Amino acid sequence: MSAVVVFIIFVVCLVIAIPVSISLGIVSVLPGAFDPSFTASGQFVIRSMLGGIDSFPLLAVPMFVLSGIVMAKGGISKKLFDVFAFFLGRRRAGVPCAVIVTCLFYGAISGSAPATVAAVGSMTIPILVKLGYDKSFSTAVVAVSGGLGVIIPPSIPFIMYGMASGASVSDLFLSGILPGILISGLLMLYAWYYCKKHGEDREKIEAVVGELHEKGLLAVLKDSFFALLCPVIILGCIYSGIASPTEAAVISVFYALLVSLFVYKSIRVRDVWGIMEEAVRTYAPILFILATSVAFSRVLTLMQVPQAVSGWILAHFTNKIALLLVINLFLLIVGMVMDTTPAILILTPILLPIVEAVGMHPVHFGVMMVVNLAIGFVTPPIGVNLFVASSLTDIPVMEIAGKAMPMILYFLAALLLLTFVPAISMAFL
């Protein structure tokens, strides 16, 4: 069975709404089923699935998922928002910018884009609407800013990419800091332009922000201290060498539980079991996708697909700029129709040899890939952030996508900068 037929069957399975994990399992087994001499038999596929998830770095993913849910239930996002609203709220577009910065910091806690949208959006969208901002614009700001959750460390997609490429997860985390700040800066620039064009209700904003200023800076910082300390502890443990990313993820779970239970007292002991159940429901589908993605990528390797694709692209695109633009376009399209985890695990073995052949560092390519797929979070038809944001506000997905389009253009501008200016990603390495 040829690789083209395998991919056609995979696309057909997705089109007829077969779950991604099952689709990947089907196309992993088919080559061996139709050709008994092919190495990848059914037993090989099952061993690959089990071997693929037997990974110490991979343990960080369920831990960050659990940590993010604990902090969402514990109201950590509200504490973060209060601090940034205190400093930015009285400026033009200050409250939307405070939402963007909150997403940036919450992304440094949860490592997940949809989790960031759910946690920050459920709290900030009603506030933005109450202050007179357009509901569609408010929802779009949170949906797009939630993409920062996979760029700012710790990042679940960076862990997946490190597993697929062999690149250092700690180096990938470091490389995501400046790109995350750059993209958030561009999003705040658009928010400033939008508010200048459409105006703001300064009376309502002053009433809400004024309450924070009446409490005083010290009171606001004291109330939010443990929330602000969380990303410092997680990243500090990793970069000081005290803990690996996986160990830091476990530390973040215990820190979130202790702060939520005993400091903020926003959750009770009896709530913990429900939080654990939600974490399992969230991670279980990812686990099945991960297992079948690993099996499929190994089947593709045995079929020599990476070598064939690499040879074809390098033969037709000899110019480095054209090659990187084509790869970016391809990743953007993939991000529109495929979830991040299978996209990274399937495409990294195919595309990494190509970019290495033109002198791109694996860590730099990891940033480029993750930013591309982060844009996929807010582009139909699969844009997960759009569906999460829509569930919070009951605004149709396509209406949110329309409002998000200018911000996506700013995201694309950042992507081009990150692609062709390696120093942005590699500054801390």
GROMACS .gro file of C-alpha atoms in nm:
model
  429
    1MET     CA    1   0.000   0.000   0.000
    2SER     CA    2   0.146   0.337  -0.101
    3ALA     CA    3   0.185   0.630   0.138
    4VAL     CA    4  -0.051   0.841  -0.078
    5VAL     CA    5  -0.333   0.588  -0.030
    6VAL     CA    6  -0.265   0.581   0.345
    7PHE     CA    7  -0.298   0.960   0.368
    8ILE     CA    8  -0.612   0.963   0.153
    9ILE     CA    9  -0.775   0.705   0.384
   10PHE     CA   10  -0.668   0.915   0.685
   11VAL     CA   11  -0.828   1.230   0.538
   12VAL     CA   12  -1.146   1.039   0.450
   13CYS     CA   13  -1.168   0.909   0.809
   14LEU     CA   14  -1.140   1.265   0.942
   15VAL     CA   15  -1.398   1.397   0.694
   16ILE     CA   16  -1.656   1.137   0.798
   17ALA     CA   17  -1.597   1.236   1.163
   18ILE     CA   18  -1.412   0.927   1.287
   19PRO     CA   19  -1.218   1.039   1.598
   20VAL     CA   20  -0.855   1.130   1.529
   21SER     CA   21  -0.713   0.857   1.755
   22ILE     CA   22  -0.918   0.584   1.583
   23SER     CA   23  -0.832   0.725   1.237
   24LEU     CA   24  -0.461   0.711   1.322
   25GLY     CA   25  -0.498   0.355   1.451
   26ILE     CA   26  -0.673   0.245   1.132
   27VAL     CA   27  -0.411   0.387   0.895
   28SER     CA   28  -0.131   0.249   1.114
   29VAL     CA   29  -0.260  -0.107   1.080
   30LEU     CA   30  -0.363  -0.099   0.711
   31PRO     CA   31  -0.016  -0.124   0.544
   32GLY     CA   32   0.068  -0.440   0.740
   33ALA     CA   33  -0.281  -0.584   0.685
   34PHE     CA   34  -0.259  -0.549   0.305
   35ASP     CA   35   0.106  -0.655   0.280
   36PRO     CA   36   0.203  -0.942   0.517
   37SER     CA   37   0.569  -0.890   0.432
   38PHE     CA   38   0.560  -0.532   0.564
   39THR     CA   39   0.742  -0.497   0.899
   40ALA     CA   40   0.464  -0.304   1.075
   41SER     CA   41   0.225  -0.583   1.170
   42GLY     CA   42  -0.062  -0.538   1.412
   43GLN     CA   43   0.161  -0.649   1.698
   44PHE     CA   44   0.426  -0.394   1.597
   45VAL     CA   45   0.164  -0.116   1.599
   46ILE     CA   46   0.042  -0.210   1.947
   47ARG     CA   47   0.399  -0.230   2.082
   48SER     CA   48   0.470   0.112   1.928
   49MET     CA   49   0.160   0.258   2.094
   50LEU     CA   50   0.257   0.126   2.437
   51GLY     CA   51   0.624   0.216   2.393
   52GLY     CA   52   0.534   0.566   2.275
   53ILE     CA   53   0.357   0.657   2.596
   54ASP     CA   54   0.619   0.494   2.820
   55SER     CA   55   0.810   0.821   2.854
   56PHE     CA   56   0.926   1.015   3.161
   57PRO     CA   57   0.908   1.360   2.991
   58LEU     CA   58   0.554   1.277   2.882
   59LEU     CA   59   0.443   1.254   3.246
   60ALA     CA   60   0.463   1.633   3.256
   61VAL     CA   61   0.156   1.662   3.033
   62PRO     CA   62  -0.109   1.513   3.267
   63MET     CA   63   0.051   1.695   3.559
   64PHE     CA   64   0.027   2.035   3.386
   65VAL     CA   65  -0.330   1.952   3.282
   66LEU     CA   66  -0.420   1.873   3.644
   67SER     CA   67  -0.234   2.180   3.772
   68GLY     CA   68  -0.419   2.405   3.525
   69ILE     CA   69  -0.759   2.270   3.631
   70VAL     CA   70  -0.679   2.312   4.002
   71MET     CA   71  -0.577   2.674   3.942
   72ALA     CA   72  -0.883   2.745   3.729
   73LYS     CA   73  -1.113   2.611   4.003
   74GLY     CA   74  -0.906   2.796   4.264
   75GLY     CA   75  -0.956   3.136   4.100
   76ILE     CA   76  -0.588   3.194   4.024
   77SER     CA   77  -0.677   3.370   3.695
   78LYS     CA   78  -0.888   3.630   3.883
   79LYS     CA   79  -0.597   3.711   4.114
   80LEU     CA   80  -0.365   3.759   3.816
   81PHE     CA   81  -0.617   3.979   3.632
   82ASP     CA   82  -0.657   4.211   3.932
   83VAL     CA   83  -0.284   4.286   3.937
   84PHE     CA   84  -0.260   4.367   3.566
   85ALA     CA   85  -0.589   4.563   3.568
   86PHE     CA   86  -0.449   4.773   3.856
   87PHE     CA   87  -0.146   4.877   3.648
   88LEU     CA   88  -0.303   4.895   3.300
   89GLY     CA   89  -0.674   4.961   3.356
   90ARG     CA   90  -0.668   5.341   3.337
   91ARG     CA   91  -0.480   5.351   3.006
   92ARG     CA   92  -0.639   5.329   2.662
   93ALA     CA   93  -0.731   4.962   2.598
   94GLY     CA   94  -0.592   4.894   2.945
   95VAL     CA   95  -0.851   4.632   3.043
   96PRO     CA   96  -0.824   4.426   2.717
   97CYS     CA   97  -0.445   4.450   2.752
   98ALA     CA   98  -0.476   4.325   3.112
   99VAL     CA   99  -0.670   4.026   2.976
  100ILE     CA  100  -0.392   3.954   2.723
  101VAL     CA  101  -0.121   3.973   2.991
  102THR     CA  102  -0.333   3.750   3.217
  103CYS     CA  103  -0.346   3.490   2.937
  104LEU     CA  104   0.032   3.523   2.904
  105PHE     CA  105   0.087   3.452   3.274
  106TYR     CA  106  -0.181   3.185   3.299
  107GLY     CA  107  -0.018   3.013   3.000
  108ALA     CA  108   0.297   3.000   3.213
  109ILE     CA  109   0.094   2.799   3.464
  110SER     CA  110  -0.128   2.568   3.260
  111GLY     CA  111   0.079   2.506   2.944
  112SER     CA  112  -0.246   2.461   2.749
  113ALA     CA  113  -0.426   2.701   2.512
  114PRO     CA  114  -0.784   2.571   2.565
  115ALA     CA  115  -0.729   2.565   2.943
  116THR     CA  116  -0.611   2.927   2.931
  117VAL     CA  117  -0.920   3.032   2.731
  118ALA     CA  118  -1.154   2.850   2.969
  119ALA     CA  119  -0.994   2.977   3.291
  120VAL     CA  120  -0.931   3.338   3.187
  121GLY     CA  121  -1.234   3.374   2.959
  122SER     CA  122  -1.493   3.255   3.210
  123MET     CA  123  -1.379   3.531   3.445
  124THR     CA  124  -1.277   3.821   3.216
  125ILE     CA  125  -1.532   3.814   2.931
  126PRO     CA  126  -1.823   3.911   3.165
  127ILE     CA  127  -1.604   4.192   3.305
  128LEU     CA  128  -1.521   4.325   2.957
  129VAL     CA  129  -1.888   4.314   2.852
  130LYS     CA  130  -1.992   4.488   3.176
  131LEU     CA  131  -1.741   4.765   3.099
  132GLY     CA  132  -1.905   4.826   2.761
  133TYR     CA  133  -1.675   4.636   2.526
  134ASP     CA  134  -1.833   4.450   2.235
  135LYS     CA  135  -1.904   4.091   2.338
  136SER     CA  136  -1.768   3.942   2.013
  137PHE     CA  137  -1.448   4.148   2.042
  138SER     CA  138  -1.406   4.048   2.409
  139THR     CA  139  -1.450   3.680   2.324
  140ALA     CA  140  -1.209   3.703   2.029
  141VAL     CA  141  -0.941   3.869   2.244
  142VAL     CA  142  -0.950   3.581   2.492
  143ALA     CA  143  -0.965   3.313   2.217
  144VAL     CA  144  -0.657   3.450   2.036
  145SER     CA  145  -0.462   3.538   2.351
  146GLY     CA  146  -0.524   3.184   2.477
  147GLY     CA  147  -0.283   3.071   2.204
  148LEU     CA  148  -0.005   3.219   2.417
  149GLY     CA  149  -0.062   2.926   2.653
  150VAL     CA  150   0.129   2.691   2.421
  151ILE     CA  151   0.415   2.933   2.347
  152ILE     CA  152   0.503   3.069   2.691
  153PRO     CA  153   0.674   2.798   2.900
  154PRO     CA  154   0.581   2.551   3.030
  155SER     CA  155   0.416   2.436   2.709
  156ILE     CA  156   0.259   2.097   2.643
  157PRO     CA  157   0.328   2.115   2.263
  158PHE     CA  158   0.696   2.191   2.337
  159ILE     CA  159   0.708   1.873   2.548
  160MET     CA  160   0.556   1.679   2.256
  161TYR     CA  161   0.801   1.832   2.009
  162GLY     CA  162   1.095   1.752   2.240
  163MET     CA  163   0.976   1.392   2.255
  164ALA     CA  164   0.944   1.369   1.875
  165SER     CA  165   1.268   1.550   1.788
  166GLY     CA  166   1.503   1.470   2.074
  167ALA     CA  167   1.553   1.842   2.142
  168SER     CA  168   1.595   1.957   2.503
  169VAL     CA  169   1.258   2.047   2.659
  170SER     CA  170   1.429   2.302   2.885
  171ASP     CA  171   1.585   2.472   2.580
  172LEU     CA  172   1.246   2.474   2.408
  173PHE     CA  173   1.088   2.634   2.714
  174LEU     CA  174   1.356   2.904   2.717
  175SER     CA  175   1.308   2.965   2.345
  176GLY     CA  176   0.936   3.034   2.393
  177ILE     CA  177   0.977   3.330   2.629
  178LEU     CA  178   1.061   3.611   2.382
  179PRO     CA  179   0.819   3.488   2.109
  180GLY     CA  180   0.538   3.484   2.368
  181ILE     CA  181   0.620   3.838   2.479
  182LEU     CA  182   0.648   3.955   2.116
  183ILE     CA  183   0.308   3.812   2.020
  184SER     CA  184   0.136   3.948   2.331
  185GLY     CA  185   0.285   4.292   2.253
  186LEU     CA  186   0.144   4.283   1.900
  187LEU     CA  187  -0.198   4.174   2.029
  188MET     CA  188  -0.197   4.465   2.277
  189LEU     CA  189  -0.106   4.700   1.991
  190TYR     CA  190  -0.416   4.583   1.801
  191ALA     CA  191  -0.633   4.619   2.114
  192TRP     CA  192  -0.509   4.978   2.151
  193TYR     CA  193  -0.594   5.051   1.785
  194TYR     CA  194  -0.940   4.890   1.818
  195CYS     CA  195  -1.027   5.089   2.132
  196LYS     CA  196  -0.902   5.411   1.977
  197LYS     CA  197  -1.124   5.350   1.673
  198HIS     CA  198  -1.438   5.232   1.855
  199GLY     CA  199  -1.401   5.418   2.185
  200GLU     CA  200  -1.437   5.303   2.547
  201ASP     CA  201  -1.678   5.376   2.832
  202ARG     CA  202  -1.431   5.549   3.062
  203GLU     CA  203  -1.687   5.596   3.343
  204LYS     CA  204  -1.757   5.224   3.379
  205ILE     CA  205  -1.386   5.141   3.352
  206GLU     CA  206  -1.294   5.398   3.617
  207ALA     CA  207  -1.558   5.257   3.853
  208VAL     CA  208  -1.415   4.904   3.835
  209VAL     CA  209  -1.046   4.994   3.824
  210GLY     CA  210  -1.107   5.258   4.091
  211GLU     CA  211  -1.213   4.984   4.333
  212LEU     CA  212  -0.875   4.816   4.288
  213HIS     CA  213  -0.693   5.146   4.342
  214GLU     CA  214  -0.897   5.210   4.657
  215LYS     CA  215  -0.771   4.879   4.795
  216GLY     CA  216  -0.418   5.000   4.727
  217LEU     CA  217  -0.122   4.843   4.548
  218LEU     CA  218   0.006   4.656   4.852
  219ALA     CA  219  -0.334   4.499   4.921
  220VAL     CA  220  -0.374   4.389   4.556
  221LEU     CA  221  -0.022   4.245   4.545
  222LYS     CA  222  -0.069   4.072   4.879
  223ASP     CA  223  -0.394   3.913   4.759
  224SER     CA  224  -0.231   3.799   4.432
  225PHE     CA  225   0.116   3.714   4.565
  226PHE     CA  226   0.078   3.336   4.561
  227ALA     CA  227  -0.079   3.344   4.212
  228LEU     CA  228   0.213   3.548   4.075
  229LEU     CA  229   0.461   3.322   4.254
  230CYS     CA  230   0.337   3.008   4.077
  231PRO     CA  231   0.508   3.056   3.735
  232VAL     CA  232   0.820   3.179   3.917
  233ILE     CA  233   0.838   2.855   4.115
  234ILE     CA  234   0.768   2.630   3.814
  235LEU     CA  235   1.018   2.794   3.580
  236GLY     CA  236   1.268   2.864   3.858
  237CYS     CA  237   1.282   2.495   3.948
  238ILE     CA  238   1.347   2.402   3.584
  239TYR     CA  239   1.613   2.660   3.501
  240SER     CA  240   1.795   2.645   3.833
  241GLY     CA  241   1.842   2.271   3.783
  242ILE     CA  242   1.641   2.183   4.096
  243ALA     CA  243   1.386   1.987   3.892
  244SER     CA  244   1.326   1.856   3.542
  245PRO     CA  245   1.015   1.979   3.353
  246THR     CA  246   0.832   1.662   3.462
  247GLU     CA  247   0.925   1.709   3.828
  248ALA     CA  248   0.835   2.079   3.806
  249ALA     CA  249   0.492   1.979   3.673
  250VAL     CA  250   0.435   1.763   3.983
  251ILE     CA  251   0.553   2.050   4.205
  252SER     CA  252   0.301   2.279   4.033
  253VAL     CA  253   0.016   2.038   4.117
  254PHE     CA  254   0.101   2.029   4.488
  255TYR     CA  255   0.160   2.406   4.495
  256ALA     CA  256  -0.177   2.472   4.328
  257LEU     CA  257  -0.356   2.240   4.571
  258LEU     CA  258  -0.192   2.389   4.880
  259VAL     CA  259  -0.259   2.749   4.772
  260SER     CA  260  -0.619   2.682   4.665
  261LEU     CA  261  -0.703   2.473   4.974
  262PHE     CA  262  -0.524   2.657   5.254
  263VAL     CA  263  -0.433   3.008   5.133
  264TYR     CA  264  -0.721   3.126   4.914
  265LYS     CA  265  -0.959   2.855   5.045
  266SER     CA  266  -1.132   2.865   4.707
  267ILE     CA  267  -1.173   2.487   4.687
  268ARG     CA  268  -1.248   2.228   4.954
  269VAL     CA  269  -1.101   1.884   5.010
  270ARG     CA  270  -1.419   1.720   4.882
  271ASP     CA  271  -1.378   1.909   4.551
  272VAL     CA  272  -1.042   1.744   4.480
  273TRP     CA  273  -1.193   1.415   4.357
  274GLY     CA  274  -1.407   1.600   4.100
  275ILE     CA  275  -1.100   1.793   3.983
  276MET     CA  276  -0.910   1.466   3.941
  277GLU     CA  277  -1.197   1.321   3.737
  278GLU     CA  278  -1.202   1.629   3.511
  279ALA     CA  279  -0.825   1.601   3.461
  280VAL     CA  280  -0.859   1.234   3.359
  281ARG     CA  281  -1.143   1.320   3.116
  282THR     CA  282  -0.927   1.596   2.968
  283TYR     CA  283  -0.607   1.393   2.936
  284ALA     CA  284  -0.745   1.051   2.833
  285PRO     CA  285  -0.831   1.155   2.473
  286ILE     CA  286  -0.485   1.318   2.443
  287LEU     CA  287  -0.326   0.992   2.560
  288PHE     CA  288  -0.501   0.783   2.294
  289ILE     CA  289  -0.410   1.036   2.023
  290LEU     CA  290  -0.052   1.036   2.146
  291ALA     CA  291  -0.022   0.656   2.141
  292THR     CA  292  -0.166   0.617   1.790
  293SER     CA  293   0.035   0.916   1.662
  294VAL     CA  294   0.359   0.750   1.771
  295ALA     CA  295   0.258   0.425   1.600
  296PHE     CA  296   0.161   0.608   1.280
  297SER     CA  297   0.486   0.806   1.272
  298ARG     CA  298   0.686   0.481   1.305
  299VAL     CA  299   0.486   0.321   1.024
  300LEU     CA  300   0.557   0.625   0.804
  301THR     CA  301   0.927   0.594   0.886
  302LEU     CA  302   0.927   0.227   0.779
  303MET     CA  303   0.752   0.333   0.454
  304GLN     CA  304   1.035   0.590   0.410
  305VAL     CA  305   0.785   0.875   0.383
  306PRO     CA  306   1.009   1.131   0.562
  307GLN     CA  307   1.294   1.062   0.318
  308ALA     CA  308   1.062   1.082   0.016
  309VAL     CA  309   0.896   1.408   0.125
  310SER     CA  310   1.229   1.560   0.223
  311GLY     CA  311   1.383   1.468  -0.113
  312TRP     CA  312   1.086   1.608  -0.308
  313ILE     CA  313   1.077   1.941  -0.120
  314LEU     CA  314   1.453   1.995  -0.136
  315ALA     CA  315   1.449   1.914  -0.509
  316HIS     CA  316   1.172   2.166  -0.586
  317PHE     CA  317   1.258   2.444  -0.338
  318THR     CA  318   1.627   2.519  -0.332
  319ASN     CA  319   1.587   2.874  -0.196
  320LYS     CA  320   1.582   2.875   0.186
  321ILE     CA  321   1.328   3.160   0.210
  322ALA     CA  322   1.086   2.992  -0.032
  323LEU     CA  323   1.131   2.660   0.148
  324LEU     CA  324   1.049   2.807   0.491
  325LEU     CA  325   0.748   2.995   0.352
  326VAL     CA  326   0.613   2.672   0.199
  327ILE     CA  327   0.662   2.483   0.526
  328ASN     CA  328   0.489   2.763   0.719
  329LEU     CA  329   0.194   2.756   0.478
  330PHE     CA  330   0.174   2.378   0.508
  331LEU     CA  331   0.179   2.393   0.890
  332LEU     CA  332  -0.089   2.664   0.894
  333ILE     CA  333  -0.316   2.444   0.682
  334VAL     CA  334  -0.244   2.141   0.901
  335GLY     CA  335  -0.322   2.348   1.213
  336MET     CA  336  -0.664   2.430   1.068
  337VAL     CA  337  -0.767   2.066   1.035
  338MET     CA  338  -0.562   1.866   1.288
  339ASP     CA  339  -0.508   1.878   1.662
  340THR     CA  340  -0.167   1.994   1.786
  341THR     CA  341  -0.044   1.667   1.939
  342PRO     CA  342  -0.082   1.438   1.635
  343ALA     CA  343   0.039   1.717   1.404
  344ILE     CA  344   0.364   1.754   1.600
  345LEU     CA  345   0.427   1.382   1.640
  346ILE     CA  346   0.353   1.298   1.276
  347LEU     CA  347   0.516   1.595   1.102
  348THR     CA  348   0.830   1.648   1.313
  349PRO     CA  349   1.012   1.336   1.176
  350ILE     CA  350   0.914   1.444   0.823
  351LEU     CA  351   0.996   1.816   0.835
  352LEU     CA  352   1.289   1.832   1.079
  353PRO     CA  353   1.543   1.671   0.840
  354ILE     CA  354   1.438   1.921   0.571
  355VAL     CA  355   1.494   2.233   0.782
  356GLU     CA  356   1.815   2.092   0.928
  357ALA     CA  357   1.940   2.048   0.570
  358VAL     CA  358   1.909   2.426   0.519
  359GLY     CA  359   2.079   2.505   0.851
  360MET     CA  360   1.784   2.565   1.085
  361HIS     CA  361   1.837   2.469   1.450
  362PRO     CA  362   1.589   2.207   1.583
  363VAL     CA  363   1.488   2.437   1.872
  364HIS     CA  364   1.424   2.728   1.632
  365PHE     CA  365   1.211   2.500   1.416
  366GLY     CA  366   1.022   2.384   1.726
  367VAL     CA  367   0.922   2.743   1.802
  368MET     CA  368   0.817   2.798   1.440
  369MET     CA  369   0.607   2.481   1.440
  370VAL     CA  370   0.435   2.552   1.771
  371VAL     CA  371   0.352   2.914   1.675
  372ASN     CA  372   0.202   2.787   1.348
  373LEU     CA  373  -0.012   2.536   1.534
  374ALA     CA  374  -0.105   2.800   1.794
  375ILE     CA  375  -0.261   2.997   1.509
  376GLY     CA  376  -0.455   2.680   1.427
  377PHE     CA  377  -0.624   2.709   1.767
  378VAL     CA  378  -0.819   3.010   1.637
  379THR     CA  379  -0.876   2.915   1.273
  380PRO     CA  380  -1.181   2.712   1.158
  381PRO     CA  381  -1.279   2.437   1.114
  382ILE     CA  382  -1.095   2.272   1.410
  383GLY     CA  383  -0.997   2.588   1.607
  384VAL     CA  384  -1.036   2.452   1.960
  385ASN     CA  385  -1.005   2.794   2.126
  386LEU     CA  386  -1.296   2.922   1.916
  387PHE     CA  387  -1.521   2.640   2.036
  388VAL     CA  388  -1.417   2.686   2.401
  389ALA     CA  389  -1.478   3.062   2.379
  390SER     CA  390  -1.810   3.004   2.202
  391SER     CA  391  -1.923   2.769   2.480
  392LEU     CA  392  -1.854   3.048   2.732
  393THR     CA  393  -2.058   3.316   2.550
  394ASP     CA  394  -2.296   3.136   2.308
  395ILE     CA  395  -2.157   3.348   2.022
  396PRO     CA  396  -2.131   3.148   1.694
  397VAL     CA  397  -1.782   3.022   1.617
  398MET     CA  398  -1.764   3.196   1.278
  399GLU     CA  399  -1.858   3.532   1.433
  400ILE     CA  400  -1.573   3.497   1.683
  401ALA     CA  401  -1.340   3.395   1.399
  402GLY     CA  402  -1.438   3.706   1.203
  403LYS     CA  403  -1.355   3.933   1.498
  404ALA     CA  404  -1.033   3.743   1.557
  405MET     CA  405  -0.908   3.778   1.198
  406PRO     CA  406  -0.717   4.110   1.248
  407MET     CA  407  -0.544   3.964   1.556
  408ILE     CA  408  -0.456   3.651   1.358
  409LEU     CA  409  -0.283   3.878   1.102
  410TYR     CA  410  -0.070   4.021   1.384
  411PHE     CA  411   0.005   3.661   1.492
  412LEU     CA  412   0.115   3.586   1.133
  413ALA     CA  413   0.343   3.892   1.132
  414ALA     CA  414   0.507   3.758   1.448
  415LEU     CA  415   0.542   3.415   1.283
  416LEU     CA  416   0.734   3.565   0.990
  417LEU     CA  417   0.966   3.750   1.229
  418LEU     CA  418   1.028   3.433   1.430
  419THR     CA  419   1.094   3.231   1.112
  420PHE     CA  420   1.351   3.463   0.961
  421VAL     CA  421   1.507   3.617   1.275
  422PRO     CA  422   1.640   3.315   1.471
  423ALA     CA  423   1.786   3.542   1.741
  424ILE     CA  424   1.436   3.600   1.884
  425SER     CA  425   1.390   3.232   1.963
  426MET     CA  426   1.753   3.154   2.044
  427ALA     CA  427   1.830   3.460   2.260
  428PHE     CA  428   1.846   3.273   2.591
  429LEU     CA  429   2.025   2.959   2.465
   0.00000   0.00000   0.00000
